[in-house]
Short mmCIF file of C-alpha atoms and ligand atoms in Angstrom, two decimals:
data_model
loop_
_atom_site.label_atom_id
_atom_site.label_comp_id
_atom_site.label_asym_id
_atom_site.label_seq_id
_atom_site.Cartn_x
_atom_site.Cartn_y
_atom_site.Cartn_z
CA UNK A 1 43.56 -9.58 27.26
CA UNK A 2 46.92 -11.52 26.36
CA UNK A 3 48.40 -13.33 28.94
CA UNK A 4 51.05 -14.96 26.75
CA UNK A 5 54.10 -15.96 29.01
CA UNK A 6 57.50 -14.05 27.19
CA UNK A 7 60.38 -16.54 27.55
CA UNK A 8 61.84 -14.81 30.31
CA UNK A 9 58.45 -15.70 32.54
CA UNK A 10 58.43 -19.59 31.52
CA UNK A 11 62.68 -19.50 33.09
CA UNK A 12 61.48 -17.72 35.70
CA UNK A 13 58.41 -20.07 36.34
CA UNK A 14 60.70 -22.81 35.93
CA UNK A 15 63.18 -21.51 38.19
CA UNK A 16 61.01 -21.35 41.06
CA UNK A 17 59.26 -24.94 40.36
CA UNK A 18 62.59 -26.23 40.25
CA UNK A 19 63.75 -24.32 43.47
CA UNK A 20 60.74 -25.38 45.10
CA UNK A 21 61.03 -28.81 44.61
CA UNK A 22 64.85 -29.41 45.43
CA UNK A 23 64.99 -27.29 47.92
CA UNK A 24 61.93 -26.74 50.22
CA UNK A 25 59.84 -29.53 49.18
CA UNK A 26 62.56 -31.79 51.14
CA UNK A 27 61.49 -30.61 55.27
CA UNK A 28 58.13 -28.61 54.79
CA UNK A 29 56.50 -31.29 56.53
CA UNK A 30 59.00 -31.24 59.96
CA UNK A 31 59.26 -27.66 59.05
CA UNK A 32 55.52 -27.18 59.33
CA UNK A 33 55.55 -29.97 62.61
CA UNK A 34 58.00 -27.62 64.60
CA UNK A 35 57.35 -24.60 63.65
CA UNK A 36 60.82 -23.85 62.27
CA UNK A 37 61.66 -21.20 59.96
CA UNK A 38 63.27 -22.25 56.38
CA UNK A 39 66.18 -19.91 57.26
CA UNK A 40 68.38 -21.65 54.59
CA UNK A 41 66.08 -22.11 51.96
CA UNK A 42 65.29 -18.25 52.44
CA UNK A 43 69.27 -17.43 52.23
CA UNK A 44 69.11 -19.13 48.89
CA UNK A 45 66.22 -17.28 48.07
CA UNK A 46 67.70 -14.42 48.22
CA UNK A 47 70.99 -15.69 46.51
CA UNK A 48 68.64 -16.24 43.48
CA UNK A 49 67.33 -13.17 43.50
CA UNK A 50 63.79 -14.18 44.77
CA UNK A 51 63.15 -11.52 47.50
CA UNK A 52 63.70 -8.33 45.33
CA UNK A 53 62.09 -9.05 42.37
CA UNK A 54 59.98 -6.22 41.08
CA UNK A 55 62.67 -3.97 43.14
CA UNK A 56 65.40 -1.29 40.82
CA UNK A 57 68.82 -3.18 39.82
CA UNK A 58 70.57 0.04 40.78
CA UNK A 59 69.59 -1.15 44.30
CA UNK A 60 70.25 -4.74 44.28
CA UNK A 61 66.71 -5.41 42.80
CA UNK A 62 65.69 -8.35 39.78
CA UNK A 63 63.69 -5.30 38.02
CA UNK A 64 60.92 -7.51 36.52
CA UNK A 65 57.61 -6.93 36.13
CA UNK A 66 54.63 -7.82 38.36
CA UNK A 67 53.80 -11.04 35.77
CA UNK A 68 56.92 -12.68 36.76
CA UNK A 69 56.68 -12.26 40.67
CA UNK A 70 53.14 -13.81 40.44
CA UNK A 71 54.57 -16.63 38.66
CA UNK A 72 57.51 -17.28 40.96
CA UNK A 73 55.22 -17.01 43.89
CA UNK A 74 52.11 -19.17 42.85
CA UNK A 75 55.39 -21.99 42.72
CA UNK A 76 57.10 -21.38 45.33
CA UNK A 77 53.27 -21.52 47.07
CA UNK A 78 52.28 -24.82 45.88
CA UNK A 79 55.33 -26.27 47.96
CA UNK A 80 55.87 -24.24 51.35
CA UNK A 81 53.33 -21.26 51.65
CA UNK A 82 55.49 -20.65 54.65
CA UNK A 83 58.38 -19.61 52.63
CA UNK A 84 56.09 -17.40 50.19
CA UNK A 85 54.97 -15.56 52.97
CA UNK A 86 58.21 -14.46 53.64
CA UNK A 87 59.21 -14.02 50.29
CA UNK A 88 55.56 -12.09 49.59
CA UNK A 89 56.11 -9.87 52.49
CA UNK A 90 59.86 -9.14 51.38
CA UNK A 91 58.98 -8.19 48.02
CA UNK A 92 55.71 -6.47 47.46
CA UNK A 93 55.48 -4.41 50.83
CA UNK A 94 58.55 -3.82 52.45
CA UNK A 95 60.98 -3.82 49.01
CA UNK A 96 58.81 -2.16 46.68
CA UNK A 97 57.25 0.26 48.96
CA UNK A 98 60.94 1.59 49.95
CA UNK A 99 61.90 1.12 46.24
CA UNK A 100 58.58 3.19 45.45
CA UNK A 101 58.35 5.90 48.06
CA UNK A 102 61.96 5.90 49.76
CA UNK A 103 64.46 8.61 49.75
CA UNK A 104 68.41 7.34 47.93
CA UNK A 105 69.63 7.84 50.91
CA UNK A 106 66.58 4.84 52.81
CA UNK A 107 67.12 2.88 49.79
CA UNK A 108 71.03 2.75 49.60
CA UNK A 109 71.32 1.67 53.46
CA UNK A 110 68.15 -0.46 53.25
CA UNK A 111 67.18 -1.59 50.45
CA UNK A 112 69.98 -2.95 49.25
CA UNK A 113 70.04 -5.48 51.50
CA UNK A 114 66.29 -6.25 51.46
CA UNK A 115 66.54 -6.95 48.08
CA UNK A 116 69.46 -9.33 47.78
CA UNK A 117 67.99 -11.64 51.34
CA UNK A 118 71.16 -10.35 53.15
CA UNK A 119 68.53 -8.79 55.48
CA UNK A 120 64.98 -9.69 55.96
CA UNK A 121 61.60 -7.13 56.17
CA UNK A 122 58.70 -6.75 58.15
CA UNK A 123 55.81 -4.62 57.61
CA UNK A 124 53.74 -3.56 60.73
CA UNK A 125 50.14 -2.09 60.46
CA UNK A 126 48.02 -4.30 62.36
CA UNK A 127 47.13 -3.80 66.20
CA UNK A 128 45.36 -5.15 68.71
CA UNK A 129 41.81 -2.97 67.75
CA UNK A 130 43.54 -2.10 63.97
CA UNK A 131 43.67 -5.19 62.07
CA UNK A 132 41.15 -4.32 59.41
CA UNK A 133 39.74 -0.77 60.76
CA UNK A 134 43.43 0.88 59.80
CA UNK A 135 43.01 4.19 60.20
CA UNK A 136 42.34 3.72 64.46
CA UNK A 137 46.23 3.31 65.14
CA UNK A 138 47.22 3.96 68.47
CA UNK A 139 51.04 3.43 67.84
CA UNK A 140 52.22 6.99 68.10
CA UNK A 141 55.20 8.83 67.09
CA UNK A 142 56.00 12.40 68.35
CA UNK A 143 57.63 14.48 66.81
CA UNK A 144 61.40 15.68 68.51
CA UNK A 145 62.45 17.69 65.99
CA UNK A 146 64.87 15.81 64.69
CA UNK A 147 63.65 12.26 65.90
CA UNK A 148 60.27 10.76 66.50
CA UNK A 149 59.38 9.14 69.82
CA UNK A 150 57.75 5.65 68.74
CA UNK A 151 55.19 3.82 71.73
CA UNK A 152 53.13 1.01 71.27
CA UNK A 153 52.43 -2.79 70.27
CA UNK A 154 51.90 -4.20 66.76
CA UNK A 155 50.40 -7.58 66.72
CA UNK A 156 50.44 -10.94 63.69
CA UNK A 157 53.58 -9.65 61.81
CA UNK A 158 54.95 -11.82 59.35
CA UNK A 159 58.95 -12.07 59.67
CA UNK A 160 58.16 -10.49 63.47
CA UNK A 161 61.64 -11.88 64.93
CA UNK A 162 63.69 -12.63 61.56
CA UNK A 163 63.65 -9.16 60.08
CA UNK A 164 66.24 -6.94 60.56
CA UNK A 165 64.04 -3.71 59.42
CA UNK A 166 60.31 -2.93 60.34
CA UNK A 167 58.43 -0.61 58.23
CA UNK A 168 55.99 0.46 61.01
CA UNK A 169 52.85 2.46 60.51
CA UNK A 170 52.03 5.45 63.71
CA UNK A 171 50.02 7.92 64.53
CA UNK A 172 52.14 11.64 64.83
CA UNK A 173 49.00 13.52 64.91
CA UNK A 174 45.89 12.61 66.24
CA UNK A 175 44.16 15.42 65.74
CA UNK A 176 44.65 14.88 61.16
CA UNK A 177 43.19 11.11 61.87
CA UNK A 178 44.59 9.27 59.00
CA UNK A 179 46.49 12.49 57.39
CA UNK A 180 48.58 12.13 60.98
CA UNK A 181 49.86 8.87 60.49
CA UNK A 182 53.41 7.87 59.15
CA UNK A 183 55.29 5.15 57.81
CA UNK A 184 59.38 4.73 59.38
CA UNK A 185 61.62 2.46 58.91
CA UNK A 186 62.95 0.91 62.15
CA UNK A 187 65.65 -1.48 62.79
CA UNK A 188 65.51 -3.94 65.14
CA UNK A 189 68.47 -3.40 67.17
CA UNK A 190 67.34 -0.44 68.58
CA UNK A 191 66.89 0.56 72.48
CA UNK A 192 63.08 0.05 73.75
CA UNK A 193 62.39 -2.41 70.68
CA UNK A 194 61.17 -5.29 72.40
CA UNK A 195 60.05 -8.52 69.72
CA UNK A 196 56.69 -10.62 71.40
CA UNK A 197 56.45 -14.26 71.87
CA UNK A 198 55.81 -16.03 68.59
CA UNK A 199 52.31 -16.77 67.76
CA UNK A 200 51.49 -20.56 67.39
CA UNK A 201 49.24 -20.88 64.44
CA UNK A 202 46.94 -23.14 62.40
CA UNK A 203 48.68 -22.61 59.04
CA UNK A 204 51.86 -20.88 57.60
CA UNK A 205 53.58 -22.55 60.85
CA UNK A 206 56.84 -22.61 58.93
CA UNK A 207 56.81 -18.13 59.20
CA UNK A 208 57.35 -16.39 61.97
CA UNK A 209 54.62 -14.24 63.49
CA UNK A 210 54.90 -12.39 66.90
CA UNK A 211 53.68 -9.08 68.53
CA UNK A 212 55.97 -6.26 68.33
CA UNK A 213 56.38 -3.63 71.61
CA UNK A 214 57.96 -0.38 71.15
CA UNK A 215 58.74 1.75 74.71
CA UNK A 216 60.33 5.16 73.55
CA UNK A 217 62.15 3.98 70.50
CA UNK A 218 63.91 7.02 69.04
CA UNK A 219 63.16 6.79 65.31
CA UNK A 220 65.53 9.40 63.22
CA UNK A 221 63.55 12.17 61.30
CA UNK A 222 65.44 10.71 58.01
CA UNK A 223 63.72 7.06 58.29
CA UNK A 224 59.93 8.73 57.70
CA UNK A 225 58.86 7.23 54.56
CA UNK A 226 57.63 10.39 52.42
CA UNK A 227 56.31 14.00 53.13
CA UNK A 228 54.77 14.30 56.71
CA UNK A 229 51.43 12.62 56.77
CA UNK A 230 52.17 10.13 54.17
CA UNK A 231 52.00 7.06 55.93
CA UNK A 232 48.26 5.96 55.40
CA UNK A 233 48.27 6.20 51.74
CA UNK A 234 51.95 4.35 51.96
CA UNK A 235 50.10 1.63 53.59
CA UNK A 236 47.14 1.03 51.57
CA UNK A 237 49.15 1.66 47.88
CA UNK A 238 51.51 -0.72 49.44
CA UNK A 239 48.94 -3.12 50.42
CA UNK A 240 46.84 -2.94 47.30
CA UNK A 241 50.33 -4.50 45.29
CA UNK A 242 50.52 -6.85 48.42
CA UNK A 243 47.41 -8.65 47.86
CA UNK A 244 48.23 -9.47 43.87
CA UNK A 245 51.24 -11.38 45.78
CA UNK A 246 49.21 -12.71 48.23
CA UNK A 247 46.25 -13.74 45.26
CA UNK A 248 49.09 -15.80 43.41
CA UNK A 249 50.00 -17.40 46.80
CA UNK A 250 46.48 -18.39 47.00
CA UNK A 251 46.67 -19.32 43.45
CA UNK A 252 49.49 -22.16 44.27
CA UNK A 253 48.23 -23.32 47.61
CA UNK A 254 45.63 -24.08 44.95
CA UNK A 255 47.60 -25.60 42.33
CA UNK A 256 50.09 -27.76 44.68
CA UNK A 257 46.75 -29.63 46.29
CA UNK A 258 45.09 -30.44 42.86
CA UNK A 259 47.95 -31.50 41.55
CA UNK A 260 48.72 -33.97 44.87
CA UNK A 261 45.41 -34.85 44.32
CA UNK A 262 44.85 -35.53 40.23
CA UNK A 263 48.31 -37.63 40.93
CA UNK A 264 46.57 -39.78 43.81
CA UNK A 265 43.09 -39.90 41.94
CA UNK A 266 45.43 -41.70 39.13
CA UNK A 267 47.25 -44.24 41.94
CA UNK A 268 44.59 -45.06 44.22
CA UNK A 269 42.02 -47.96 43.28
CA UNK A 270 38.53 -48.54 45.23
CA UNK A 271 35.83 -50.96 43.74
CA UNK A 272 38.11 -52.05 41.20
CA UNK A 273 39.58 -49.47 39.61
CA UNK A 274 41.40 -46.21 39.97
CA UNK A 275 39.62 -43.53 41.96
CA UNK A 276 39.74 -40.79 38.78
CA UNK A 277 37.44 -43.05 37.09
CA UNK A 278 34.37 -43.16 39.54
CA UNK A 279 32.44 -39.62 38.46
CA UNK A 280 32.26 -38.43 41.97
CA UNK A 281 36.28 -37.90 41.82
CA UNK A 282 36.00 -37.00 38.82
CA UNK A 283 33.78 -34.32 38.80
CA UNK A 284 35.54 -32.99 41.70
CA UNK A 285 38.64 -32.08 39.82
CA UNK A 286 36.74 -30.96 37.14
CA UNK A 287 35.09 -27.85 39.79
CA UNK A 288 38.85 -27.58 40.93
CA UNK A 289 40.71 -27.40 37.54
CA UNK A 290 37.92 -24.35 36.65
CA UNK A 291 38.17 -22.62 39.94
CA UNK A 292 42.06 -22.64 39.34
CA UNK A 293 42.01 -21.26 35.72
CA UNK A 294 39.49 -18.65 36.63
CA UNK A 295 41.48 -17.65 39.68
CA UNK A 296 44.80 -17.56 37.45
CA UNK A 297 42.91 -15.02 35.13
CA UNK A 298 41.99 -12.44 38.02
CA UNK A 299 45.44 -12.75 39.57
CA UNK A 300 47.47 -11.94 36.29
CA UNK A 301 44.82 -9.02 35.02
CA UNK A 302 46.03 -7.32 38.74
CA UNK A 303 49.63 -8.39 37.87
CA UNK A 304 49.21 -6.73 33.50
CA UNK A 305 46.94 -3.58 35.36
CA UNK A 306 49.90 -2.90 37.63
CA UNK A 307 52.71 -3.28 34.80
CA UNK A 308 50.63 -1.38 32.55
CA UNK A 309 50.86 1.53 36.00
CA UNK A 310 46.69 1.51 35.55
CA UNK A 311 44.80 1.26 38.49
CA UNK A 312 45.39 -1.98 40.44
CA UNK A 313 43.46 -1.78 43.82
CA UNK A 314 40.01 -3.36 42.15
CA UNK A 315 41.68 -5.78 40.23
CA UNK A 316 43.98 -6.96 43.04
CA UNK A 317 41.50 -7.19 45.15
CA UNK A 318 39.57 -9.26 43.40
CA UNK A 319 42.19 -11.75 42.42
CA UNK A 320 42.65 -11.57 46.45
CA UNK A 321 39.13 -12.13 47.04
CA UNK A 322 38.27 -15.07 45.07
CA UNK A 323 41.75 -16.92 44.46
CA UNK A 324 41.81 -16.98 48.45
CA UNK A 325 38.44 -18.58 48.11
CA UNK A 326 39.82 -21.07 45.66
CA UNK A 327 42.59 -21.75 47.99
CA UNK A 328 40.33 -22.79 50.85
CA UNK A 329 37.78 -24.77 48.63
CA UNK A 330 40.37 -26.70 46.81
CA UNK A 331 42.32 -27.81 49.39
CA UNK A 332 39.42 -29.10 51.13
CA UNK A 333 38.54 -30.92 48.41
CA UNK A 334 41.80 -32.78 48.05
CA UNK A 335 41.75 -33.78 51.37
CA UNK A 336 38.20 -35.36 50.55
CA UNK A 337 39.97 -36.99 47.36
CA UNK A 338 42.64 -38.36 49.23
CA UNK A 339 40.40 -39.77 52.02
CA UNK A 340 41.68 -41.13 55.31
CA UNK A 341 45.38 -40.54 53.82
CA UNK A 342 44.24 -36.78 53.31
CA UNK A 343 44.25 -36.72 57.26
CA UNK A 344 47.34 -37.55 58.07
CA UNK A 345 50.19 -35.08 57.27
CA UNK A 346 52.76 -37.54 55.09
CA UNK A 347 50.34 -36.37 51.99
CA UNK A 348 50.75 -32.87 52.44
CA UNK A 349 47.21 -31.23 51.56
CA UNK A 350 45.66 -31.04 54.77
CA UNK A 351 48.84 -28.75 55.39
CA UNK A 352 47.67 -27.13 52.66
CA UNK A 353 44.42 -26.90 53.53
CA UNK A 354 45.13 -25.02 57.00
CA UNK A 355 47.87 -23.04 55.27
CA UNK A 356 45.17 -21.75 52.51
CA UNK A 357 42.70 -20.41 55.38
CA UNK A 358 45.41 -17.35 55.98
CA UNK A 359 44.76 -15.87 52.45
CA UNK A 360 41.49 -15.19 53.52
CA UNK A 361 42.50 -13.18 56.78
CA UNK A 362 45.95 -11.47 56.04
CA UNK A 363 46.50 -8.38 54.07
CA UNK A 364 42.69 -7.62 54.81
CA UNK A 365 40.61 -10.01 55.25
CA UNK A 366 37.80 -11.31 52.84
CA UNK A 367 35.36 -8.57 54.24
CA UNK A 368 37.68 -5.78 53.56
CA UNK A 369 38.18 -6.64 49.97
CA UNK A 370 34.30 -6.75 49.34
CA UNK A 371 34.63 -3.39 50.60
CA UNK A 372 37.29 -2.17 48.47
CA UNK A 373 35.62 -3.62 45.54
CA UNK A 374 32.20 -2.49 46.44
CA UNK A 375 32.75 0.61 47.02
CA UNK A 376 34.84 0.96 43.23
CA UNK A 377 32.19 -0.49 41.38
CA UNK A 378 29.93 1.89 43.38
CA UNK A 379 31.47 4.98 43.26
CA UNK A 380 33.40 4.28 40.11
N1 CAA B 401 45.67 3.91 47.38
C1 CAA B 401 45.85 5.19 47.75
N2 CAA B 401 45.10 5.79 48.70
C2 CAA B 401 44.15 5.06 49.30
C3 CAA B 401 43.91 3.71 48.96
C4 CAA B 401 44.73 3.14 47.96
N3 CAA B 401 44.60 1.85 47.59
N4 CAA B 401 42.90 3.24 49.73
C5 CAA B 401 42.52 4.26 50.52
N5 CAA B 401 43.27 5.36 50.25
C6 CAA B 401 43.18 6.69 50.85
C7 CAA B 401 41.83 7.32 50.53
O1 CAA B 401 41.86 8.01 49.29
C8 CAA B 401 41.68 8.30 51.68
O2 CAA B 401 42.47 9.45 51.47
P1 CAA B 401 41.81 10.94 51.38
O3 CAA B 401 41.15 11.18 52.69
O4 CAA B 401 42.98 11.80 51.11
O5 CAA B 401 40.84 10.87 50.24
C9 CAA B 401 42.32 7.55 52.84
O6 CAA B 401 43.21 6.60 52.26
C10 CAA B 401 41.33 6.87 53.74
O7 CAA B 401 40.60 5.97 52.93
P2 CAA B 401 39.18 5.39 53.38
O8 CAA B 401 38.28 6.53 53.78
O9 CAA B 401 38.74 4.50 52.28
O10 CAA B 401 39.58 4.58 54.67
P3 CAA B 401 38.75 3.59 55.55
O11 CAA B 401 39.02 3.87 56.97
O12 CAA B 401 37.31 3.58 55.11
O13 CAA B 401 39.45 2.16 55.28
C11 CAA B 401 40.00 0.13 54.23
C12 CAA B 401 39.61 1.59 54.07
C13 CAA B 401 40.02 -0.40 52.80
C14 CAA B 401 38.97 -0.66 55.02
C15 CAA B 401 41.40 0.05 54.89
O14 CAA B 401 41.37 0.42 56.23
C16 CAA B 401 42.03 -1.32 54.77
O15 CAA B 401 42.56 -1.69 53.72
N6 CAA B 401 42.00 -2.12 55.89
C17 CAA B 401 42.67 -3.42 55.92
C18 CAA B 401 44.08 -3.27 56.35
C19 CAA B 401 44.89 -4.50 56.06
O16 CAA B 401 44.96 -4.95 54.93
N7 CAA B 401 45.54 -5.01 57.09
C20 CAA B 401 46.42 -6.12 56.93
C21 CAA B 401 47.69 -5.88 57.66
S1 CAA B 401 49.18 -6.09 56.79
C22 CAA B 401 49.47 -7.75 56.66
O17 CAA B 401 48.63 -8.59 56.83
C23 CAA B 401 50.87 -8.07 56.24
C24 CAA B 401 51.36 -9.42 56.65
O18 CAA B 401 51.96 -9.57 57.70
C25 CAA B 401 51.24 -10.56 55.73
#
């Protein structure tokens, strides 16, 4: 497979790298500290066109290809993984599933704000007892004939007091199990939509994740997503793109900590010389530099499959699988490069290292994407 970069991916690689270092690096570290949301650098984001990449011009969207959202994100991830999130969540589910599956009329008052950062997304599957099991949702949404009633709590979403509009996953019809559930879009101002307190978390502390309540929130018949019954297979095709973003996030959390840590290896001297020379260093970024190229291969064969429209859920979830793994294992390492200054949070990677642990968990966990893959290399 050829994964030559066109020109247009090396400016947009370079674009991000460039963002990424003038304008988040400066604050991730206080950001991370208080738990404060980049809410400028994610303005700018979307002035540069950052949060509706993949999504149609005609609607405010960049229009490029899966290849160059990977890029942008695996750069913008080896800086603040807090502000991928946000940017990962904007893109792949909320602005391409509306872009995808959306009537005009959802994507002219919607979309067109998603996709230029004027407003920000949320997507809400997860509950208290459906996190990975998705198909047990007890949100519901009855139908009023020309509204739905919506009840019921969504918990760990990304953007969960920033957004302005929720695309929230509910059960209409018990009865169908998964064939009864539907995707809306919901905005935040309205009556009975109550926003939880904000979750304080090991990683990602720069994105903001709360609980979301909904008591009788009268959702108009024209924000369903799709025909009646659609919302399951909304979700999952939605979340299958979501984890190629999510793999490249991975991917720089990756990146950004062997890079802090080839740099320091080069600096640092111990028993006379510097630390890159002694084998055991050595050897380490070896097993990271490997990991990181093998990783980058999985993430852009999801990113071609999904340009090329063929079949992406195996593919992405292996990138998701094992770049995630990456992630975690290479950050640990560079804190074990860096030593005692690994501990402390002036040298970034053990930031990094608690910010890599989420790509294992969110947008199904490790476990779930063993069983997406096993069961396609099973059943074919
Ligand atoms: N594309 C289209 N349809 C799909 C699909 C896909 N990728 N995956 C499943 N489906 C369809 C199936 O074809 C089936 O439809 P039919 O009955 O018509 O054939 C239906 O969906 C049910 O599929 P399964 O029987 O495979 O469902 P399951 O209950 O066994 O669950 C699962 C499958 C893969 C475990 C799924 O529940 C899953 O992905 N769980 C994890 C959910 C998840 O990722 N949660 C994260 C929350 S979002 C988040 O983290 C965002 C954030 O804030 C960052």
């Amino acid at each position: 497979m050829d994964f030559k970069l066109t020109e247009e991916h090396i400016m947009i690689r370079d674009a991000a790298r460039d963002f990424a270092n003038s304008e988040l690096l400066p604050g991730v570290i206080e950001r991370d500290d208080k738990q404060e949301f980049p809410t400028e650098q994610i303005k700018k984001m979307g002035e540069l066109g950052f949060l509706g990449m993949m999504a149609s011009p005609e609607y405010g969207g960049g229009g490029m290809d899966t290849v160059s959202y990977v890029l942008a994100m695996e750069e913008i991830s080896k800086i603040d993984a807090s502000a991928s999130v946000v940017m990962s969540v904007n893109n792949s589910l909320v602005c391409w599933g509306l872009d995808t599956f959306g009537s005009p009329e959802q994507k002219e008052k919607y979309l067109t704000k998603l996709t230029t950062g004027e407003s920000i997304g949320a997507f809400c599957l997860s509950e208290p007892e459906a996190g990975s099991d998705a198909t047990s949702q007890k949100t519901t949404a009855i139908d009023h004939g020309d509204h739905y009633i919506l009840n019921g709590t969504k918990n760990w979403i990304t953007n969960g007091n920033t957004a302005d509009f929720y695309l929230v996953i509910a059960q209409t019809d018990r009865e169908k199990k998964h064939k009864g559930i539907n995707a809306f879009i919901v905005e935040k101002t309205w009556e009975g939509f109550e926003i939880g307190p904000k979750e304080n978390k090991l990683g990602i502390r720069g994105s903001d994740t709360h609980s979301l309540i909904f008591n009788d929130v009268k959702v108009p018949k024209e924000n369903r997503i799709g025909e009646d019954g659609f919302g399951f297979k909304f979700a999952m095709k939605t979340l299958a793109g979501g984890r190629i973003g999510i793999a490249a996030q991975a991917l720089g959390i990756a990146g950004g900590a062997y890079e802090l840590a080839l740099k320091y290896s080069k600096e640092r001297k111990a028993f006379g010389t510097e630390i890159c020379n002694h084998q055991a260093i050595a050897f380490k970024l070896a097993d990271m530099h490997v990991s990181i190229e093998a990783a980058r291969m999985l993430v852009m064969k999801a990113a071609v499959d999904k340009d090329n429209k063929e079949n992406y859920d195996l593919s992405g979830a292996m990138a998701k699988l094992y770049a995630s793994k990456v992630a975690m294992d290479v950050s640990v390492e560079a804190v074990q490069v860096h030593g005692g200054n690994g501990f402390v949070k002036d040298y970034h990677v053990e930031r990094m290292m608690r910010d890599a642990k989420i790509t294992q968990i969110y947008e199904g966990t490790s476990e779930i994407q063993k069983i997406v893959i096993s069961r396609s290399i099973i059943n074919g």
